Coordinates of C-alpha atoms in Angstrom, one line a residue:
X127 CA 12.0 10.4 21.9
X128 CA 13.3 12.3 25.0
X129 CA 11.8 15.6 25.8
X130 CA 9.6 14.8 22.9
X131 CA 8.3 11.9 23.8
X132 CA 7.6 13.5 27.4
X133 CA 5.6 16.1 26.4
X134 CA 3.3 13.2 24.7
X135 CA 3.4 10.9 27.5
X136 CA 2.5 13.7 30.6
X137 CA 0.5 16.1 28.0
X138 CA 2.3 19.0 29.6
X139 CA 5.5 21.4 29.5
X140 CA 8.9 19.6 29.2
X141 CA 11.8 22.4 30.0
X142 CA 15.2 21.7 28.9
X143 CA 17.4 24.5 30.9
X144 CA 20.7 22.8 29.5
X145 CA 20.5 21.0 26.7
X146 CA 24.1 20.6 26.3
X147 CA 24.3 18.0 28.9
X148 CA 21.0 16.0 27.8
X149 CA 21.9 13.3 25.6
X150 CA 19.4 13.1 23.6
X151 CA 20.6 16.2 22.0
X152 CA 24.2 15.1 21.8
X153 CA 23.5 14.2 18.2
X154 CA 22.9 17.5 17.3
X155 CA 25.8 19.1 19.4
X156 CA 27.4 20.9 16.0
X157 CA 23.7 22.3 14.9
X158 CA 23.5 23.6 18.5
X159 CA 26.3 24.9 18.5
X160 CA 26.3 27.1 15.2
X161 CA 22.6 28.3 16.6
X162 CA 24.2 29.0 20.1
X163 CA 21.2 27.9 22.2
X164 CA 21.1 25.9 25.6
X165 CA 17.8 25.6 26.4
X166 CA 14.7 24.2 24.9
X167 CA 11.1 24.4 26.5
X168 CA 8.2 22.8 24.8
X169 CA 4.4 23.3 25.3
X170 CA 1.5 20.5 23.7
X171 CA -1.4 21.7 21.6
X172 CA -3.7 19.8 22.7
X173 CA -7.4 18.7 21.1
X174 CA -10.4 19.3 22.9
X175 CA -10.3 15.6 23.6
X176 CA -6.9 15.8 25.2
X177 CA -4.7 14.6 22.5
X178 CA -1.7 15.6 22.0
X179 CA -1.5 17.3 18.3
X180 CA 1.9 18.5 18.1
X181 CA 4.1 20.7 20.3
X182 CA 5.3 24.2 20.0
X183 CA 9.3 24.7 21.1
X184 CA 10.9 27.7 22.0
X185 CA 14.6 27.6 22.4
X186 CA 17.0 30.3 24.1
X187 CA 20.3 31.5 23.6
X188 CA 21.3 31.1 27.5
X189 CA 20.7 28.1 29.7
X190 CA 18.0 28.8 32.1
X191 CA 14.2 28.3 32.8
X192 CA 11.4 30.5 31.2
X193 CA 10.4 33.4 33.0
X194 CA 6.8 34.7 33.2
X195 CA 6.7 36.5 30.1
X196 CA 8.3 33.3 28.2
X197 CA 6.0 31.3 30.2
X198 CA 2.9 32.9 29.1
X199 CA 4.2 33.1 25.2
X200 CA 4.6 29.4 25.5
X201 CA 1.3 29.3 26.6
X202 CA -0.6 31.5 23.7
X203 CA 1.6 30.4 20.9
X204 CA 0.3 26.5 21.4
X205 CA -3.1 27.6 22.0
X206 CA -3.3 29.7 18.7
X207 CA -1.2 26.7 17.0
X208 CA -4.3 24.9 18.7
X209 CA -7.5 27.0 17.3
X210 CA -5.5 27.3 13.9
X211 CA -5.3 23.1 13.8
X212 CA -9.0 23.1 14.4
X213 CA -9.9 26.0 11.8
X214 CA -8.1 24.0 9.2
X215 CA -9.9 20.6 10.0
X216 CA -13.2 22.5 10.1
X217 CA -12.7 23.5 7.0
X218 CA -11.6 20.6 5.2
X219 CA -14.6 18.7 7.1
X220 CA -16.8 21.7 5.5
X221 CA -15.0 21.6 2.1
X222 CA -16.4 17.4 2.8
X223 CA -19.5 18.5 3.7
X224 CA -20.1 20.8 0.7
X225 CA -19.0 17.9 -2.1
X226 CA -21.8 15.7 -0.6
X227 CA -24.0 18.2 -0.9
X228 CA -23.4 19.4 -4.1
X229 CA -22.9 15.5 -5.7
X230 CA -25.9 14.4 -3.7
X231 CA -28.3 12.2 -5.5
X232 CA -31.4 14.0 -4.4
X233 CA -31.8 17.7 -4.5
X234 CA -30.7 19.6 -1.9
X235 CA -32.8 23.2 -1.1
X236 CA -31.9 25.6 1.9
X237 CA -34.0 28.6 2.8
X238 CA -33.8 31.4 6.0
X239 CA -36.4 31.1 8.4
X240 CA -39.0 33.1 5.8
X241 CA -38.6 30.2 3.6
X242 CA -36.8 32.5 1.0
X243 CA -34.3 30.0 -1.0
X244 CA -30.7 30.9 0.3
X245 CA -29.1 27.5 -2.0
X246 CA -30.3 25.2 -4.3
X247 CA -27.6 22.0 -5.5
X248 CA -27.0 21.0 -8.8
X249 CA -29.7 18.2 -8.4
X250 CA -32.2 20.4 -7.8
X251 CA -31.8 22.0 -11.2
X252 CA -32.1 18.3 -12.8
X253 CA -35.3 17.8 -10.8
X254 CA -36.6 21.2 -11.9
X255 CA -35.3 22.7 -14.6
X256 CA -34.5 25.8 -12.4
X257 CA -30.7 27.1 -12.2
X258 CA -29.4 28.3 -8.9
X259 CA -29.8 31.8 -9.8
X260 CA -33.6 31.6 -11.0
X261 CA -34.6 30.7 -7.6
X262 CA -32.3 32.1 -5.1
X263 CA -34.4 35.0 -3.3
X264 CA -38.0 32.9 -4.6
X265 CA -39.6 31.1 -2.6
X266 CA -40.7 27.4 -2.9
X267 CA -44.2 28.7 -4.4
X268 CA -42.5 28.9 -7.7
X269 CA -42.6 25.2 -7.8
X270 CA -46.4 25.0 -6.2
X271 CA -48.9 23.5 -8.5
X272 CA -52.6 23.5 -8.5
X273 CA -52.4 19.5 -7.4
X274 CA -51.5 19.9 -3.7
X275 CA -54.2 20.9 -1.4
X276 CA -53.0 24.3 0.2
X277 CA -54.0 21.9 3.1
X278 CA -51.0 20.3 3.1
X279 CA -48.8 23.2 2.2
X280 CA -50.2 24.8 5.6
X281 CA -49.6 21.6 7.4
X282 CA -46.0 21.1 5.8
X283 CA -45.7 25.5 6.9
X284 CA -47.1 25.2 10.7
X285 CA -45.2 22.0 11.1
X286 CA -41.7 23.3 10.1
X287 CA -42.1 26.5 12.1
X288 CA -42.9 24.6 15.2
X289 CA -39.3 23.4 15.1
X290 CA -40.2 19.8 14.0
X291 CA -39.8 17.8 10.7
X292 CA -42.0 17.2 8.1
X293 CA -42.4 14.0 5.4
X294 CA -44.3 14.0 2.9
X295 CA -45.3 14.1 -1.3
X296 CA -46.3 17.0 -3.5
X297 CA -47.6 17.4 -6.9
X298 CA -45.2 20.4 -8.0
X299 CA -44.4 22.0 -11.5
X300 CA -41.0 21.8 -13.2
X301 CA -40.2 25.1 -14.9
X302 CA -41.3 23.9 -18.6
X303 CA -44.6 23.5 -16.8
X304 CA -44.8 19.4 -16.6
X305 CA -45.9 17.8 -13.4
X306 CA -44.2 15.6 -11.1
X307 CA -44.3 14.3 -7.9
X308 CA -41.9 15.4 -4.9
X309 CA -40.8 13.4 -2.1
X310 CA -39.7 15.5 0.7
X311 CA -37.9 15.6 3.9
X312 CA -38.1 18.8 5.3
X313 CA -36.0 19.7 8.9
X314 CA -35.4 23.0 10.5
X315 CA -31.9 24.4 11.6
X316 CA -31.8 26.1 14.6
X317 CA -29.2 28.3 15.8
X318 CA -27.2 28.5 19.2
X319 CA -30.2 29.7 21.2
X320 CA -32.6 27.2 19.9
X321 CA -34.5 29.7 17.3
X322 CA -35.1 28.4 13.7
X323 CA -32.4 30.3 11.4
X324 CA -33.0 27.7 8.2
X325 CA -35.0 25.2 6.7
X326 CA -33.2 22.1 4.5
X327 CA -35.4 20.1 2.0
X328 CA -34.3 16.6 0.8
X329 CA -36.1 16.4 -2.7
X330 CA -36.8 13.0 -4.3
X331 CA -38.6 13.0 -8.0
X332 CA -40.7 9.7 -7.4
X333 CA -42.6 10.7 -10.7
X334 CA -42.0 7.4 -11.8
X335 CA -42.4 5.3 -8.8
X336 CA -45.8 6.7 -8.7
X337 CA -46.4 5.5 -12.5
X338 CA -45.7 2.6 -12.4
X339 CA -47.5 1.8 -9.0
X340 CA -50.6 3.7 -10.5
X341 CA -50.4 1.3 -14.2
X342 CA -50.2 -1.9 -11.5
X343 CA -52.9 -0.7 -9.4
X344 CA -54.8 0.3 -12.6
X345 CA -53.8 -3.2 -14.0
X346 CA -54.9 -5.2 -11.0
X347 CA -58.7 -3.9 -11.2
X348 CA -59.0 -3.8 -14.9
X349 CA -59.5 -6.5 -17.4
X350 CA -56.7 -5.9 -20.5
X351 CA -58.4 -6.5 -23.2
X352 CA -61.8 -4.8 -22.8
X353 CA -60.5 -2.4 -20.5
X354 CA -62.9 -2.0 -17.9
X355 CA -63.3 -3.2 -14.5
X356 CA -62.9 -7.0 -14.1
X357 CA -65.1 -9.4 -11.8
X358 CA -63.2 -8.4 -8.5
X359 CA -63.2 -4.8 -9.1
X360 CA -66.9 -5.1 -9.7
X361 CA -67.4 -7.1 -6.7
X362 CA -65.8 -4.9 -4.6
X363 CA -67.6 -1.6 -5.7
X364 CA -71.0 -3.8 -5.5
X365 CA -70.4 -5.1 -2.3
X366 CA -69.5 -1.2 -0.8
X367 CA -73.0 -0.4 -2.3
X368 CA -74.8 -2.8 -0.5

């Protein structure tokens, strides 16, 4: 790979002064010539790890060594080649990040620090019967029903704003009115100097997970034909009496 392959192996300029006489370029002599350069310096862009990404080449007319202004172009050029790599990764990684988000199989709800709704995910509309824009600029009391102690909506609040995550279910109202219950995963985003910017809900309609343990519990204390409480049940509620 010649000068190529020395820039990958050292991670650091490789000049060429004459080119002419290295024989690595021999191959190309008539190209060279019909371009009339001699000399060929080449600077990695590196990765913040140290990896070599690629390598920018500037080639000049005369045989020679860069001078200080070359030197320094050289310099800059691979380390805009460098931040322009790393823009373009972020934002395929973010372009990622947003298709998760958006095909995620839970709902997905982001609000500022005042807990007004900044995004809502496709899901979330499923869940709720809310489009984006209905919400956007609400807050989450549009979904609050009469169900959930404020208790826990103060806990789930003080927690949250404290910096730390909060679990939890709530009884909350879809927009046609009908109840169901929420699993939530509630985090807080803070930004470079540690101050909560965001908060992120992870939204789970257990509705009927909750059902269906309510009918077995229901089942498991209650005689099927008659309906009401069987031996056990009665036993138990007698015994807590005594």
């Amino acid at each position: 790979l010649g000068c190529f392959g020395e820039v990958v192996r050292h991670k650091d300029r490789v000049v060429m002064p004459d080119i002419t006489r290295d024989a690595n370029w021999s191959q190309h002599e008539t190209e060279l010539k019909s371009l009339r350069v001699e000399a060929c310096w080449l600077e990695p862009i590196l990765s913040s790890q140290g990896r070599v990404l690629g390598m920018f080449v500037l080639f000049q007319q005369q045989a020679g060594v860069p001078d200080s202004l070359a030197s320094d172009l050289l310099r800059e050029m691979a380390l805009l080649s460098t931040l322009a790599i790393k823009h373009h990764r972020n934002v395929q990684n973010l372009h990622k990040l947003s298709l998760a988000v958006e095909y995620s199989p839970n709902a997905v709800m982001m609000t500022d620090a005042r807990g007004i709704i900044e995004y809502v995910n496709p899901k979330f509309s499923e869940i709720t019967g809310y489009q984006s824009g209905e919400v956007i600029g609400q807050t989450p009391r549009v979904l609050k029903s009469l169900e959930t102690d404020d208790e826990v909506h103060q806990d789930l609040w003080r927690t949250i704003q404290s910096g730390e995550e909060w679990w939890g279910e709530l009884r909350n109202l879809r927009k046609d009115g009908e109840l169901y219950w929420s699993k939530e995963h509630i985090s807080p985003i803070k930004d470079s100097h540690g101050k909560v910017s965001h908060f992120v809900a992870i939204i789970e309609d257990v509705t009927e997970t909750r059902l269906i343990n309510e009918k077995v519990s229901y089942q498991a204390t209650h005689d099927a034909l008659t309906d009401l409480i069987n031996r056990r049940e009665f036993e138990r509620i007698l015994s807590n009496l005594v």
